[in-house]
Amino acid sequence: MSRLTGWWSRRGSAAKVELYTRWSFHFFMLIEIAAIGLGPFSGSRSNPFVTPLGLALTLLVCAHAALNAVLCSRALDWALDRRERPVGLAIAMSLVTASGSLAVLALRATGVLDEPAITAAVVSGMCTFAMGGLVLCERRPRRMLYVVPGAALAVGGAVVALGLPLGEGLGHAIAITTGGGGMAAACGFSCWLMKIVWELERSRDLKARLAVAEERLRFGRDLHDVLGRNLSVIALKSELAVQLARRERPEAVDQMIEVQRIARESQHEVRDVVRGYREADLRVELEGARGVLGAAGIDCAVESPAFPLPDEVQAALGWVVRETTTNVLRHGDARHCAIAVRTKEGAVLLTVENDGVAGGAAAALPGAGSGLAGLRERLAAVDGDLEAGPGADGTFRVTARIPLPRTDDRLPPPRTEVTE
């Protein structure tokens, strides 16, 4: 079942909206052919589809519908800035609609087509469906509104100019105004909605990248605060020691001893910064993962223990949470992620499971990169292990297991806190 629906489930929200919008416009082509080109005309003296004239009208409607479908597809690409504006197709669509409508009206005026219902269906129908493709070639709503009344006035004027009754011209104008106005509004709104969804999708990706970049900036800022002043002092004292040594002054030794002391202090401070970055509190890492995934539009459910864990266990599991969160953001197209920390048989189990891995599962498999290999090394330092691989229903699961020290075997029964 997952293979049959994978072509849909693997797509993101914006891609699903775009696919739905495109096929809606293609479905309009079938509606135009079925309603105008193939539908029976009630009250006709003879069935037009068994005559050369009826066949010509059917081919005209089919060609018009196919050209309109191509125009809509190209116009949607232009609206998403994927190709140039389809000006040539829009002009061709306008010419086919205008020439076809004039030809049908001329046949009606000369008496060759003696049924006003057929004339109204073909002319008003082609103009109505043409409004959908033409309004997509405009960005400004005001210009979109000009297309419908312009077409209605042009058809009504052509009917009167050919000597047909004024009532028929008024009927054509009303039909095009109402039907074409509804089609233009529906197509214009659908295109606008599709663009908004794509902008939201790009905003989510940007938020996720900004969250990662902000963490990098924080780490860089901490290192700069620690090393900036000390390195400046080391440089100045080194220059002073060089000048004193050239003058054979004994104070040069004292200055180098001071440089050595500052360098060692800087080394200790850098280790403290890195240790605080790499051994963050597990609860903080879980909240950070939930916030980052939420900013990327991924629903994240977190289940954490209500009792404290040993520091070395928290440090190892915190790094697992951080690395797996990065993998969820980078690989696949996840929409749901579940992170759970539980105790089982004297050990702590951390599981991270997400969906939408069909497109990036290969990159996240064990051994495919250095991320999971580095996690195994960190867990091995606390006698832990790591398992990672595809789960059921197109998911990917990472499980980290760390045995608790004997002093913690008597921990109270696990009480968990669940947040979403």
CSV table of C-alpha atoms in Angstrom, one decimal:
chain,number,residue,atom,x,y,z
A,1,MET,CA,0.0,0.0,0.0
A,2,SER,CA,2.9,2.4,0.8
A,3,ARG,CA,4.2,1.9,-2.7
A,4,LEU,CA,0.9,2.9,-4.3
A,5,THR,CA,0.6,6.0,-2.2
A,6,GLY,CA,4.3,6.9,-2.0
A,7,TRP,CA,4.2,9.2,-5.0
A,8,TRP,CA,1.9,11.4,-2.9
A,9,SER,CA,3.2,10.9,0.7
A,10,ARG,CA,6.8,11.6,-0.3
A,11,ARG,CA,5.9,15.1,-1.5
A,12,GLY,CA,6.0,18.1,0.7
A,13,SER,CA,3.0,20.3,1.5
A,14,ALA,CA,3.8,22.8,-1.2
A,15,ALA,CA,4.4,20.1,-3.8
A,16,LYS,CA,1.1,18.5,-3.0
A,17,VAL,CA,-0.7,21.8,-3.4
A,18,GLU,CA,1.0,22.4,-6.7
A,19,LEU,CA,0.2,19.0,-8.0
A,20,TYR,CA,-3.5,19.4,-7.0
A,21,THR,CA,-3.6,22.8,-8.7
A,22,ARG,CA,-2.1,21.6,-11.9
A,23,TRP,CA,-4.3,18.6,-12.2
A,24,SER,CA,-7.3,20.7,-11.5
A,25,PHE,CA,-6.5,22.9,-14.5
A,26,HIS,CA,-6.0,19.7,-16.6
A,27,PHE,CA,-9.4,18.5,-15.4
A,28,PHE,CA,-10.9,21.7,-16.8
A,29,MET,CA,-9.8,20.5,-20.2
A,30,LEU,CA,-11.8,17.4,-19.9
A,31,ILE,CA,-14.8,19.3,-18.6
A,32,GLU,CA,-14.6,21.7,-21.6
A,33,ILE,CA,-14.5,18.8,-24.0
A,34,ALA,CA,-17.3,16.8,-22.3
A,35,ALA,CA,-19.6,19.8,-21.7
A,36,ILE,CA,-19.2,21.6,-25.1
A,37,GLY,CA,-17.5,19.3,-27.6
A,38,LEU,CA,-19.2,15.9,-26.8
A,39,GLY,CA,-22.4,16.8,-25.0
A,40,PRO,CA,-25.7,16.4,-26.9
A,41,PHE,CA,-27.4,19.7,-27.8
A,42,SER,CA,-31.1,19.4,-26.9
A,43,GLY,CA,-33.7,20.8,-29.3
A,44,SER,CA,-31.4,20.5,-32.4
A,45,ARG,CA,-33.0,19.4,-35.6
A,46,SER,CA,-30.2,17.0,-36.3
A,47,ASN,CA,-27.4,15.6,-34.3
A,48,PRO,CA,-24.4,17.9,-35.3
A,49,PHE,CA,-21.8,15.3,-34.3
A,50,VAL,CA,-22.7,13.0,-37.2
A,51,THR,CA,-22.3,15.8,-39.7
A,52,PRO,CA,-19.1,17.5,-41.0
A,53,LEU,CA,-20.1,20.7,-39.2
A,54,GLY,CA,-20.6,18.9,-35.9
A,55,LEU,CA,-17.2,17.2,-36.3
A,56,ALA,CA,-15.5,20.5,-37.1
A,57,LEU,CA,-17.0,22.0,-33.9
A,58,THR,CA,-15.8,19.1,-31.8
A,59,LEU,CA,-12.3,19.4,-33.2
A,60,LEU,CA,-12.3,23.1,-32.6
A,61,VAL,CA,-13.3,22.6,-28.9
A,62,CYS,CA,-10.7,19.8,-28.4
A,63,ALA,CA,-7.9,22.0,-29.9
A,64,HIS,CA,-9.0,24.9,-27.8
A,65,ALA,CA,-9.1,22.8,-24.6
A,66,ALA,CA,-5.6,21.3,-25.2
A,67,LEU,CA,-4.1,24.7,-26.0
A,68,ASN,CA,-5.7,26.1,-22.8
A,69,ALA,CA,-4.2,23.2,-20.7
A,70,VAL,CA,-0.7,23.9,-22.0
A,71,LEU,CA,-1.1,27.6,-21.4
A,72,CYS,CA,-2.2,27.0,-17.8
A,73,SER,CA,0.8,24.7,-17.2
A,74,ARG,CA,3.3,27.2,-18.6
A,75,ALA,CA,1.6,30.1,-16.7
A,76,LEU,CA,1.9,28.2,-13.4
A,77,ASP,CA,5.6,27.7,-14.0
A,78,TRP,CA,5.9,31.4,-14.8
A,79,ALA,CA,4.1,32.3,-11.6
A,80,LEU,CA,6.6,30.2,-9.6
A,81,ASP,CA,9.5,31.9,-11.4
A,82,ARG,CA,10.6,28.7,-13.2
A,83,ARG,CA,10.3,29.9,-16.8
A,84,GLU,CA,9.6,33.1,-18.8
A,85,ARG,CA,6.1,34.5,-19.2
A,86,PRO,CA,4.2,32.5,-21.9
A,87,VAL,CA,3.3,35.6,-24.0
A,88,GLY,CA,3.3,33.6,-27.3
A,89,LEU,CA,0.9,31.0,-25.9
A,90,ALA,CA,-1.4,33.7,-24.5
A,91,ILE,CA,-1.6,35.4,-27.9
A,92,ALA,CA,-2.2,32.1,-29.6
A,93,MET,CA,-5.0,31.3,-27.1
A,94,SER,CA,-6.6,34.7,-27.7
A,95,LEU,CA,-6.4,34.3,-31.5
A,96,VAL,CA,-7.9,30.8,-31.4
A,97,THR,CA,-10.7,31.8,-29.1
A,98,ALA,CA,-11.5,35.0,-31.1
A,99,SER,CA,-11.3,33.4,-34.5
A,100,GLY,CA,-13.2,30.3,-33.5
A,101,SER,CA,-15.9,32.4,-31.9
A,102,LEU,CA,-16.2,34.7,-34.9
A,103,ALA,CA,-16.4,31.6,-37.2
A,104,VAL,CA,-19.2,30.1,-35.2
A,105,LEU,CA,-21.1,33.4,-35.1
A,106,ALA,CA,-20.6,33.8,-38.8
A,107,LEU,CA,-22.1,30.4,-39.4
A,108,ARG,CA,-25.0,31.4,-37.2
A,109,ALA,CA,-25.5,34.7,-39.1
A,110,THR,CA,-25.5,33.0,-42.5
A,111,GLY,CA,-28.0,30.4,-41.4
A,112,VAL,CA,-25.6,27.4,-41.7
A,113,LEU,CA,-25.8,26.9,-38.0
A,114,ASP,CA,-29.5,27.5,-37.2
A,115,GLU,CA,-29.5,26.5,-33.5
A,116,PRO,CA,-28.8,29.4,-31.1
A,117,ALA,CA,-28.2,26.9,-28.3
A,118,ILE,CA,-25.2,25.4,-30.1
A,119,THR,CA,-23.8,28.9,-30.9
A,120,ALA,CA,-24.1,30.0,-27.2
A,121,ALA,CA,-22.6,26.8,-25.9
A,122,VAL,CA,-19.5,26.9,-28.2
A,123,VAL,CA,-18.8,30.6,-28.1
A,124,SER,CA,-19.6,31.3,-24.5
A,125,GLY,CA,-17.9,28.0,-23.4
A,126,MET,CA,-14.7,28.7,-25.2
A,127,CYS,CA,-14.5,32.2,-23.9
A,128,THR,CA,-15.3,31.1,-20.3
A,129,PHE,CA,-12.6,28.5,-20.2
A,130,ALA,CA,-10.1,30.7,-21.9
A,131,MET,CA,-10.4,33.2,-19.1
A,132,GLY,CA,-8.7,30.7,-16.7
A,133,GLY,CA,-5.5,30.5,-18.8
A,134,LEU,CA,-5.4,34.2,-19.7
A,135,VAL,CA,-5.7,35.5,-16.1
A,136,LEU,CA,-2.8,33.3,-15.0
A,137,CYS,CA,-0.5,35.3,-17.3
A,138,GLU,CA,-1.2,38.5,-15.3
A,139,ARG,CA,0.2,39.3,-11.8
A,140,ARG,CA,-2.0,42.3,-11.0
A,141,PRO,CA,-5.6,41.5,-10.0
A,142,ARG,CA,-6.8,44.7,-11.6
A,143,ARG,CA,-5.6,43.6,-15.0
A,144,MET,CA,-7.2,40.2,-14.4
A,145,LEU,CA,-10.6,41.9,-13.9
A,146,TYR,CA,-10.2,43.6,-17.3
A,147,VAL,CA,-10.1,40.4,-19.2
A,148,VAL,CA,-13.6,39.2,-18.5
A,149,PRO,CA,-15.6,42.3,-19.3
A,150,GLY,CA,-13.4,42.9,-22.3
A,151,ALA,CA,-14.2,39.5,-23.7
A,152,ALA,CA,-17.9,39.9,-22.9
A,153,LEU,CA,-18.1,43.3,-24.7
A,154,ALA,CA,-16.2,42.0,-27.7
A,155,VAL,CA,-18.5,39.0,-28.2
A,156,GLY,CA,-21.6,41.0,-27.6
A,157,GLY,CA,-20.5,43.6,-30.1
A,158,ALA,CA,-19.6,40.9,-32.7
A,159,VAL,CA,-23.0,39.4,-32.4
A,160,VAL,CA,-24.7,42.7,-33.0
A,161,ALA,CA,-22.3,43.6,-35.8
A,162,LEU,CA,-23.1,40.4,-37.7
A,163,GLY,CA,-26.8,41.2,-37.7
A,164,LEU,CA,-27.9,38.8,-35.1
A,165,PRO,CA,-30.6,39.7,-32.6
A,166,LEU,CA,-29.7,42.0,-29.7
A,167,GLY,CA,-31.0,39.5,-27.2
A,168,GLU,CA,-28.5,36.9,-28.3
A,169,GLY,CA,-25.6,39.4,-27.9
A,170,LEU,CA,-26.9,40.3,-24.5
A,171,GLY,CA,-27.1,36.6,-23.6
A,172,HIS,CA,-23.6,35.9,-24.7
A,173,ALA,CA,-22.3,38.9,-22.7
A,174,ILE,CA,-24.1,37.8,-19.6
A,175,ALA,CA,-22.9,34.2,-19.9
A,176,ILE,CA,-19.3,35.2,-20.4
A,177,THR,CA,-19.4,37.7,-17.6
A,178,THR,CA,-20.8,35.2,-15.0
A,179,GLY,CA,-19.0,32.1,-16.2
A,180,GLY,CA,-15.7,33.7,-17.2
A,181,GLY,CA,-15.7,35.8,-14.0
A,182,GLY,CA,-16.1,32.7,-11.9
A,183,MET,CA,-13.4,30.8,-13.8
A,184,ALA,CA,-11.0,33.8,-13.6
A,185,ALA,CA,-11.6,34.2,-9.9
A,186,ALA,CA,-11.0,30.4,-9.2
A,187,CYS,CA,-7.9,30.2,-11.3
A,188,GLY,CA,-6.4,33.4,-10.0
A,189,PHE,CA,-7.1,32.4,-6.3
A,190,SER,CA,-5.6,28.9,-6.9
A,191,CYS,CA,-2.4,30.4,-8.4
A,192,TRP,CA,-2.1,32.9,-5.5
A,193,LEU,CA,-2.7,30.1,-2.9
A,194,MET,CA,0.0,27.9,-4.6
A,195,LYS,CA,2.5,30.7,-4.4
A,196,ILE,CA,1.8,31.5,-0.8
A,197,VAL,CA,2.2,27.8,0.2
A,198,TRP,CA,5.6,27.7,-1.6
A,199,GLU,CA,6.7,30.8,0.2
A,200,LEU,CA,5.7,29.3,3.5
A,201,GLU,CA,7.7,26.2,2.6
A,202,ARG,CA,10.8,28.2,1.9
A,203,SER,CA,10.2,30.2,5.1
A,204,ARG,CA,10.2,26.9,7.1
A,205,ASP,CA,13.5,25.8,5.5
A,206,LEU,CA,15.0,29.2,6.2
A,207,LYS,CA,13.9,29.1,9.8
A,208,ALA,CA,15.6,25.7,10.2
A,209,ARG,CA,18.8,27.0,8.6
A,210,LEU,CA,18.8,30.1,10.8
A,211,ALA,CA,18.4,28.0,13.9
A,212,VAL,CA,21.5,26.0,13.0
A,213,ALA,CA,23.4,29.2,12.0
A,214,GLU,CA,22.4,30.8,15.3
A,215,GLU,CA,23.8,27.9,17.2
A,216,ARG,CA,27.1,28.1,15.3
A,217,LEU,CA,27.3,31.9,15.9
A,218,ARG,CA,26.7,31.3,19.6
A,219,PHE,CA,29.6,28.8,19.7
A,220,GLY,CA,31.8,31.1,17.7
A,221,ARG,CA,30.9,34.1,20.0
A,222,ASP,CA,31.8,32.1,23.1
A,223,LEU,CA,35.1,31.1,21.6
A,224,HIS,CA,35.8,34.7,20.6
A,225,ASP,CA,35.0,36.0,24.1
A,226,VAL,CA,37.4,33.4,25.6
A,227,LEU,CA,40.3,33.6,23.2
A,228,GLY,CA,40.1,37.2,22.0
A,229,ARG,CA,41.5,39.0,25.0
A,230,ASN,CA,44.0,36.2,25.9
A,231,LEU,CA,45.4,36.0,22.4
A,232,SER,CA,45.9,39.7,22.3
A,233,VAL,CA,47.7,39.7,25.6
A,234,ILE,CA,49.9,36.7,24.4
A,235,ALA,CA,50.8,38.6,21.2
A,236,LEU,CA,51.8,41.8,23.1
A,237,LYS,CA,53.8,40.0,25.8
A,238,SER,CA,55.6,37.9,23.1
A,239,GLU,CA,56.6,41.1,21.3
A,240,LEU,CA,57.8,42.5,24.5
A,241,ALA,CA,59.8,39.4,25.3
A,242,VAL,CA,61.4,39.5,21.9
A,243,GLN,CA,62.5,43.1,22.4
A,244,LEU,CA,63.8,42.4,25.9
A,245,ALA,CA,65.7,39.3,24.6
A,246,ARG,CA,67.4,41.4,21.9
A,247,ARG,CA,68.6,43.7,24.6
A,248,GLU,CA,69.7,40.8,26.7
A,249,ARG,CA,67.4,41.8,29.5
A,250,PRO,CA,66.5,39.1,32.1
A,251,GLU,CA,62.9,40.3,32.2
A,252,ALA,CA,62.4,38.4,28.9
A,253,VAL,CA,62.2,35.1,30.7
A,254,ASP,CA,59.5,36.5,33.1
A,255,GLN,CA,57.5,37.6,30.1
A,256,MET,CA,57.6,34.2,28.4
A,257,ILE,CA,56.7,32.5,31.7
A,258,GLU,CA,53.6,34.8,31.8
A,259,VAL,CA,52.8,34.0,28.1
A,260,GLN,CA,53.0,30.3,29.0
A,261,ARG,CA,50.7,30.8,32.0
A,262,ILE,CA,48.1,32.7,29.9
A,263,ALA,CA,48.3,30.0,27.1
A,264,ARG,CA,47.5,27.3,29.6
A,265,GLU,CA,44.6,29.2,31.1
A,266,SER,CA,43.3,29.8,27.6
A,267,GLN,CA,43.5,26.1,26.9
A,268,HIS,CA,41.5,25.3,30.0
A,269,GLU,CA,38.9,27.9,29.2
A,270,VAL,CA,38.5,26.5,25.6
A,271,ARG,CA,38.0,23.0,27.0
A,272,ASP,CA,35.3,24.3,29.3
A,273,VAL,CA,33.5,26.0,26.5
A,274,VAL,CA,33.7,22.9,24.3
A,275,ARG,CA,32.6,20.7,27.1
A,276,GLY,CA,29.6,22.9,27.8
A,277,TYR,CA,28.7,22.8,24.1
A,278,ARG,CA,29.1,19.1,23.7
A,279,GLU,CA,27.8,18.0,27.0
A,280,ALA,CA,24.7,20.0,27.3
A,281,ASP,CA,21.8,19.0,29.5
A,282,LEU,CA,19.6,16.3,27.9
A,283,ARG,CA,16.4,18.2,28.7
A,284,VAL,CA,17.8,21.3,27.1
A,285,GLU,CA,18.7,19.3,24.0
A,286,LEU,CA,15.2,17.8,23.8
A,287,GLU,CA,13.5,21.2,24.0
A,288,GLY,CA,16.0,22.5,21.4
A,289,ALA,CA,15.2,19.7,19.1
A,290,ARG,CA,11.5,20.2,19.5
A,291,GLY,CA,11.9,23.9,18.8
A,292,VAL,CA,14.1,23.5,15.7
A,293,LEU,CA,11.9,20.8,14.2
A,294,GLY,CA,8.8,22.8,14.9
A,295,ALA,CA,10.3,25.8,13.1
A,296,ALA,CA,10.9,23.5,10.1
A,297,GLY,CA,7.2,22.5,10.1
A,298,ILE,CA,7.8,19.0,11.6
A,299,ASP,CA,5.5,17.8,14.3
A,300,CYS,CA,7.7,16.6,17.2
A,301,ALA,CA,6.5,14.6,20.2
A,302,VAL,CA,9.1,14.4,23.0
A,303,GLU,CA,8.9,11.9,25.9
A,304,SER,CA,11.5,12.5,28.6
A,305,PRO,CA,12.2,11.0,32.0
A,306,ALA,CA,11.0,12.8,35.1
A,307,PHE,CA,14.1,11.7,37.2
A,308,PRO,CA,17.7,12.8,36.7
A,309,LEU,CA,20.2,10.7,34.8
A,310,PRO,CA,23.9,10.5,35.3
A,311,ASP,CA,25.9,13.3,33.8
A,312,GLU,CA,27.9,11.1,31.4
A,313,VAL,CA,24.6,9.5,30.2
A,314,GLN,CA,23.0,12.9,29.6
A,315,ALA,CA,26.0,14.1,27.7
A,316,ALA,CA,26.0,11.1,25.4
A,317,LEU,CA,22.3,11.1,24.8
A,318,GLY,CA,22.3,14.8,24.3
A,319,TRP,CA,24.7,14.4,21.5
A,320,VAL,CA,22.6,11.7,19.9
A,321,VAL,CA,19.5,14.0,20.0
A,322,ARG,CA,21.5,16.8,18.4
A,323,GLU,CA,22.9,14.6,15.6
A,324,THR,CA,19.6,12.9,14.8
A,325,THR,CA,17.8,16.2,14.8
A,326,THR,CA,20.3,17.4,12.1
A,327,ASN,CA,19.7,14.2,10.1
A,328,VAL,CA,15.9,14.7,10.2
A,329,LEU,CA,16.3,18.2,8.9
A,330,ARG,CA,18.8,17.3,6.2
A,331,HIS,CA,17.5,13.9,4.9
A,332,GLY,CA,14.1,13.1,3.4
A,333,ASP,CA,10.9,15.2,3.9
A,334,ALA,CA,9.8,14.4,7.4
A,335,ARG,CA,6.5,15.7,8.7
A,336,HIS,CA,6.4,13.8,12.0
A,337,CYS,CA,9.1,12.9,14.5
A,338,ALA,CA,8.9,11.2,17.9
A,339,ILE,CA,11.7,11.3,20.5
A,340,ALA,CA,11.4,9.1,23.6
A,341,VAL,CA,13.8,8.5,26.5
A,342,ARG,CA,12.9,5.5,28.7
A,343,THR,CA,14.5,3.0,31.1
A,344,LYS,CA,14.3,-0.7,30.4
A,345,GLU,CA,16.1,-3.5,32.1
A,346,GLY,CA,18.7,-1.4,33.8
A,347,ALA,CA,19.5,0.7,30.8
A,348,VAL,CA,18.4,4.0,29.2
A,349,LEU,CA,16.8,3.8,25.7
A,350,LEU,CA,16.6,6.8,23.4
A,351,THR,CA,14.6,6.4,20.3
A,352,VAL,CA,14.2,8.9,17.5
A,353,GLU,CA,11.7,7.9,14.7
A,354,ASN,CA,10.7,10.1,11.8
A,355,ASP,CA,8.8,9.6,8.5
A,356,GLY,CA,9.4,10.9,5.0
A,357,VAL,CA,12.8,9.2,4.6
A,358,ALA,CA,12.3,7.6,1.2
A,359,GLY,CA,14.2,10.3,-0.6
A,360,GLY,CA,17.1,10.5,1.9
A,361,ALA,CA,17.1,7.1,3.6
A,362,ALA,CA,20.3,6.1,1.9
A,363,ALA,CA,22.2,9.0,3.3
A,364,ALA,CA,21.0,8.2,6.8
A,365,LEU,CA,21.8,4.5,6.8
A,366,PRO,CA,24.6,3.2,9.1
A,367,GLY,CA,28.0,3.7,7.6
A,368,ALA,CA,26.7,6.1,5.0
A,369,GLY,CA,28.3,9.0,6.7
A,370,SER,CA,30.5,10.0,9.6
A,371,GLY,CA,27.5,11.2,11.8
A,372,LEU,CA,26.3,7.8,13.1
A,373,ALA,CA,29.8,6.4,13.2
A,374,GLY,CA,30.8,9.3,15.5
A,375,LEU,CA,27.7,8.6,17.7
A,376,ARG,CA,28.8,5.0,18.1
A,377,GLU,CA,32.2,6.1,19.3
A,378,ARG,CA,30.7,8.5,21.9
A,379,LEU,CA,28.3,5.8,23.1
A,380,ALA,CA,31.1,3.2,23.3
A,381,ALA,CA,32.8,5.4,25.8
A,382,VAL,CA,29.9,4.8,28.2
A,383,ASP,CA,29.4,1.1,27.2
A,384,GLY,CA,26.4,2.1,25.0
A,385,ASP,CA,25.5,1.0,21.5
A,386,LEU,CA,23.5,2.5,18.6
A,387,GLU,CA,21.1,0.9,16.1
A,388,ALA,CA,19.8,2.7,13.1
A,389,GLY,CA,17.8,1.6,10.1
A,390,PRO,CA,14.4,1.8,8.2
A,391,GLY,CA,11.3,1.1,10.3
A,392,ALA,CA,7.8,0.2,9.3
A,393,ASP,CA,5.6,2.3,7.0
A,394,GLY,CA,8.5,4.3,5.5
A,395,THR,CA,10.0,5.5,8.7
A,396,PHE,CA,13.6,5.7,10.0
A,397,ARG,CA,14.5,4.8,13.6
A,398,VAL,CA,17.6,5.5,15.6
A,399,THR,CA,17.9,3.7,19.0
A,400,ALA,CA,20.6,4.4,21.5
A,401,ARG,CA,21.1,2.2,24.6
A,402,ILE,CA,23.3,3.0,27.6
A,403,PRO,CA,23.4,0.8,30.7
A,404,LEU,CA,22.9,2.6,34.0
A,405,PRO,CA,25.6,2.3,36.7
A,406,ARG,CA,24.8,-0.1,39.5
A,407,THR,CA,24.2,2.8,41.9
A,408,ASP,CA,21.3,3.8,39.7
A,409,ASP,CA,19.7,0.4,39.4
A,410,ARG,CA,17.3,1.3,42.2
A,411,LEU,CA,15.9,4.3,40.4
A,412,PRO,CA,12.2,4.9,40.9
A,413,PRO,CA,9.7,3.6,38.2
A,414,PRO,CA,10.0,5.9,35.2
A,415,ARG,CA,7.6,8.8,35.0
A,416,THR,CA,7.6,10.5,31.7
A,417,GLU,CA,6.7,13.9,30.6
A,418,VAL,CA,5.2,14.2,27.1
A,419,THR,CA,5.2,17.4,25.1
A,420,GLU,CA,4.3,18.1,21.6
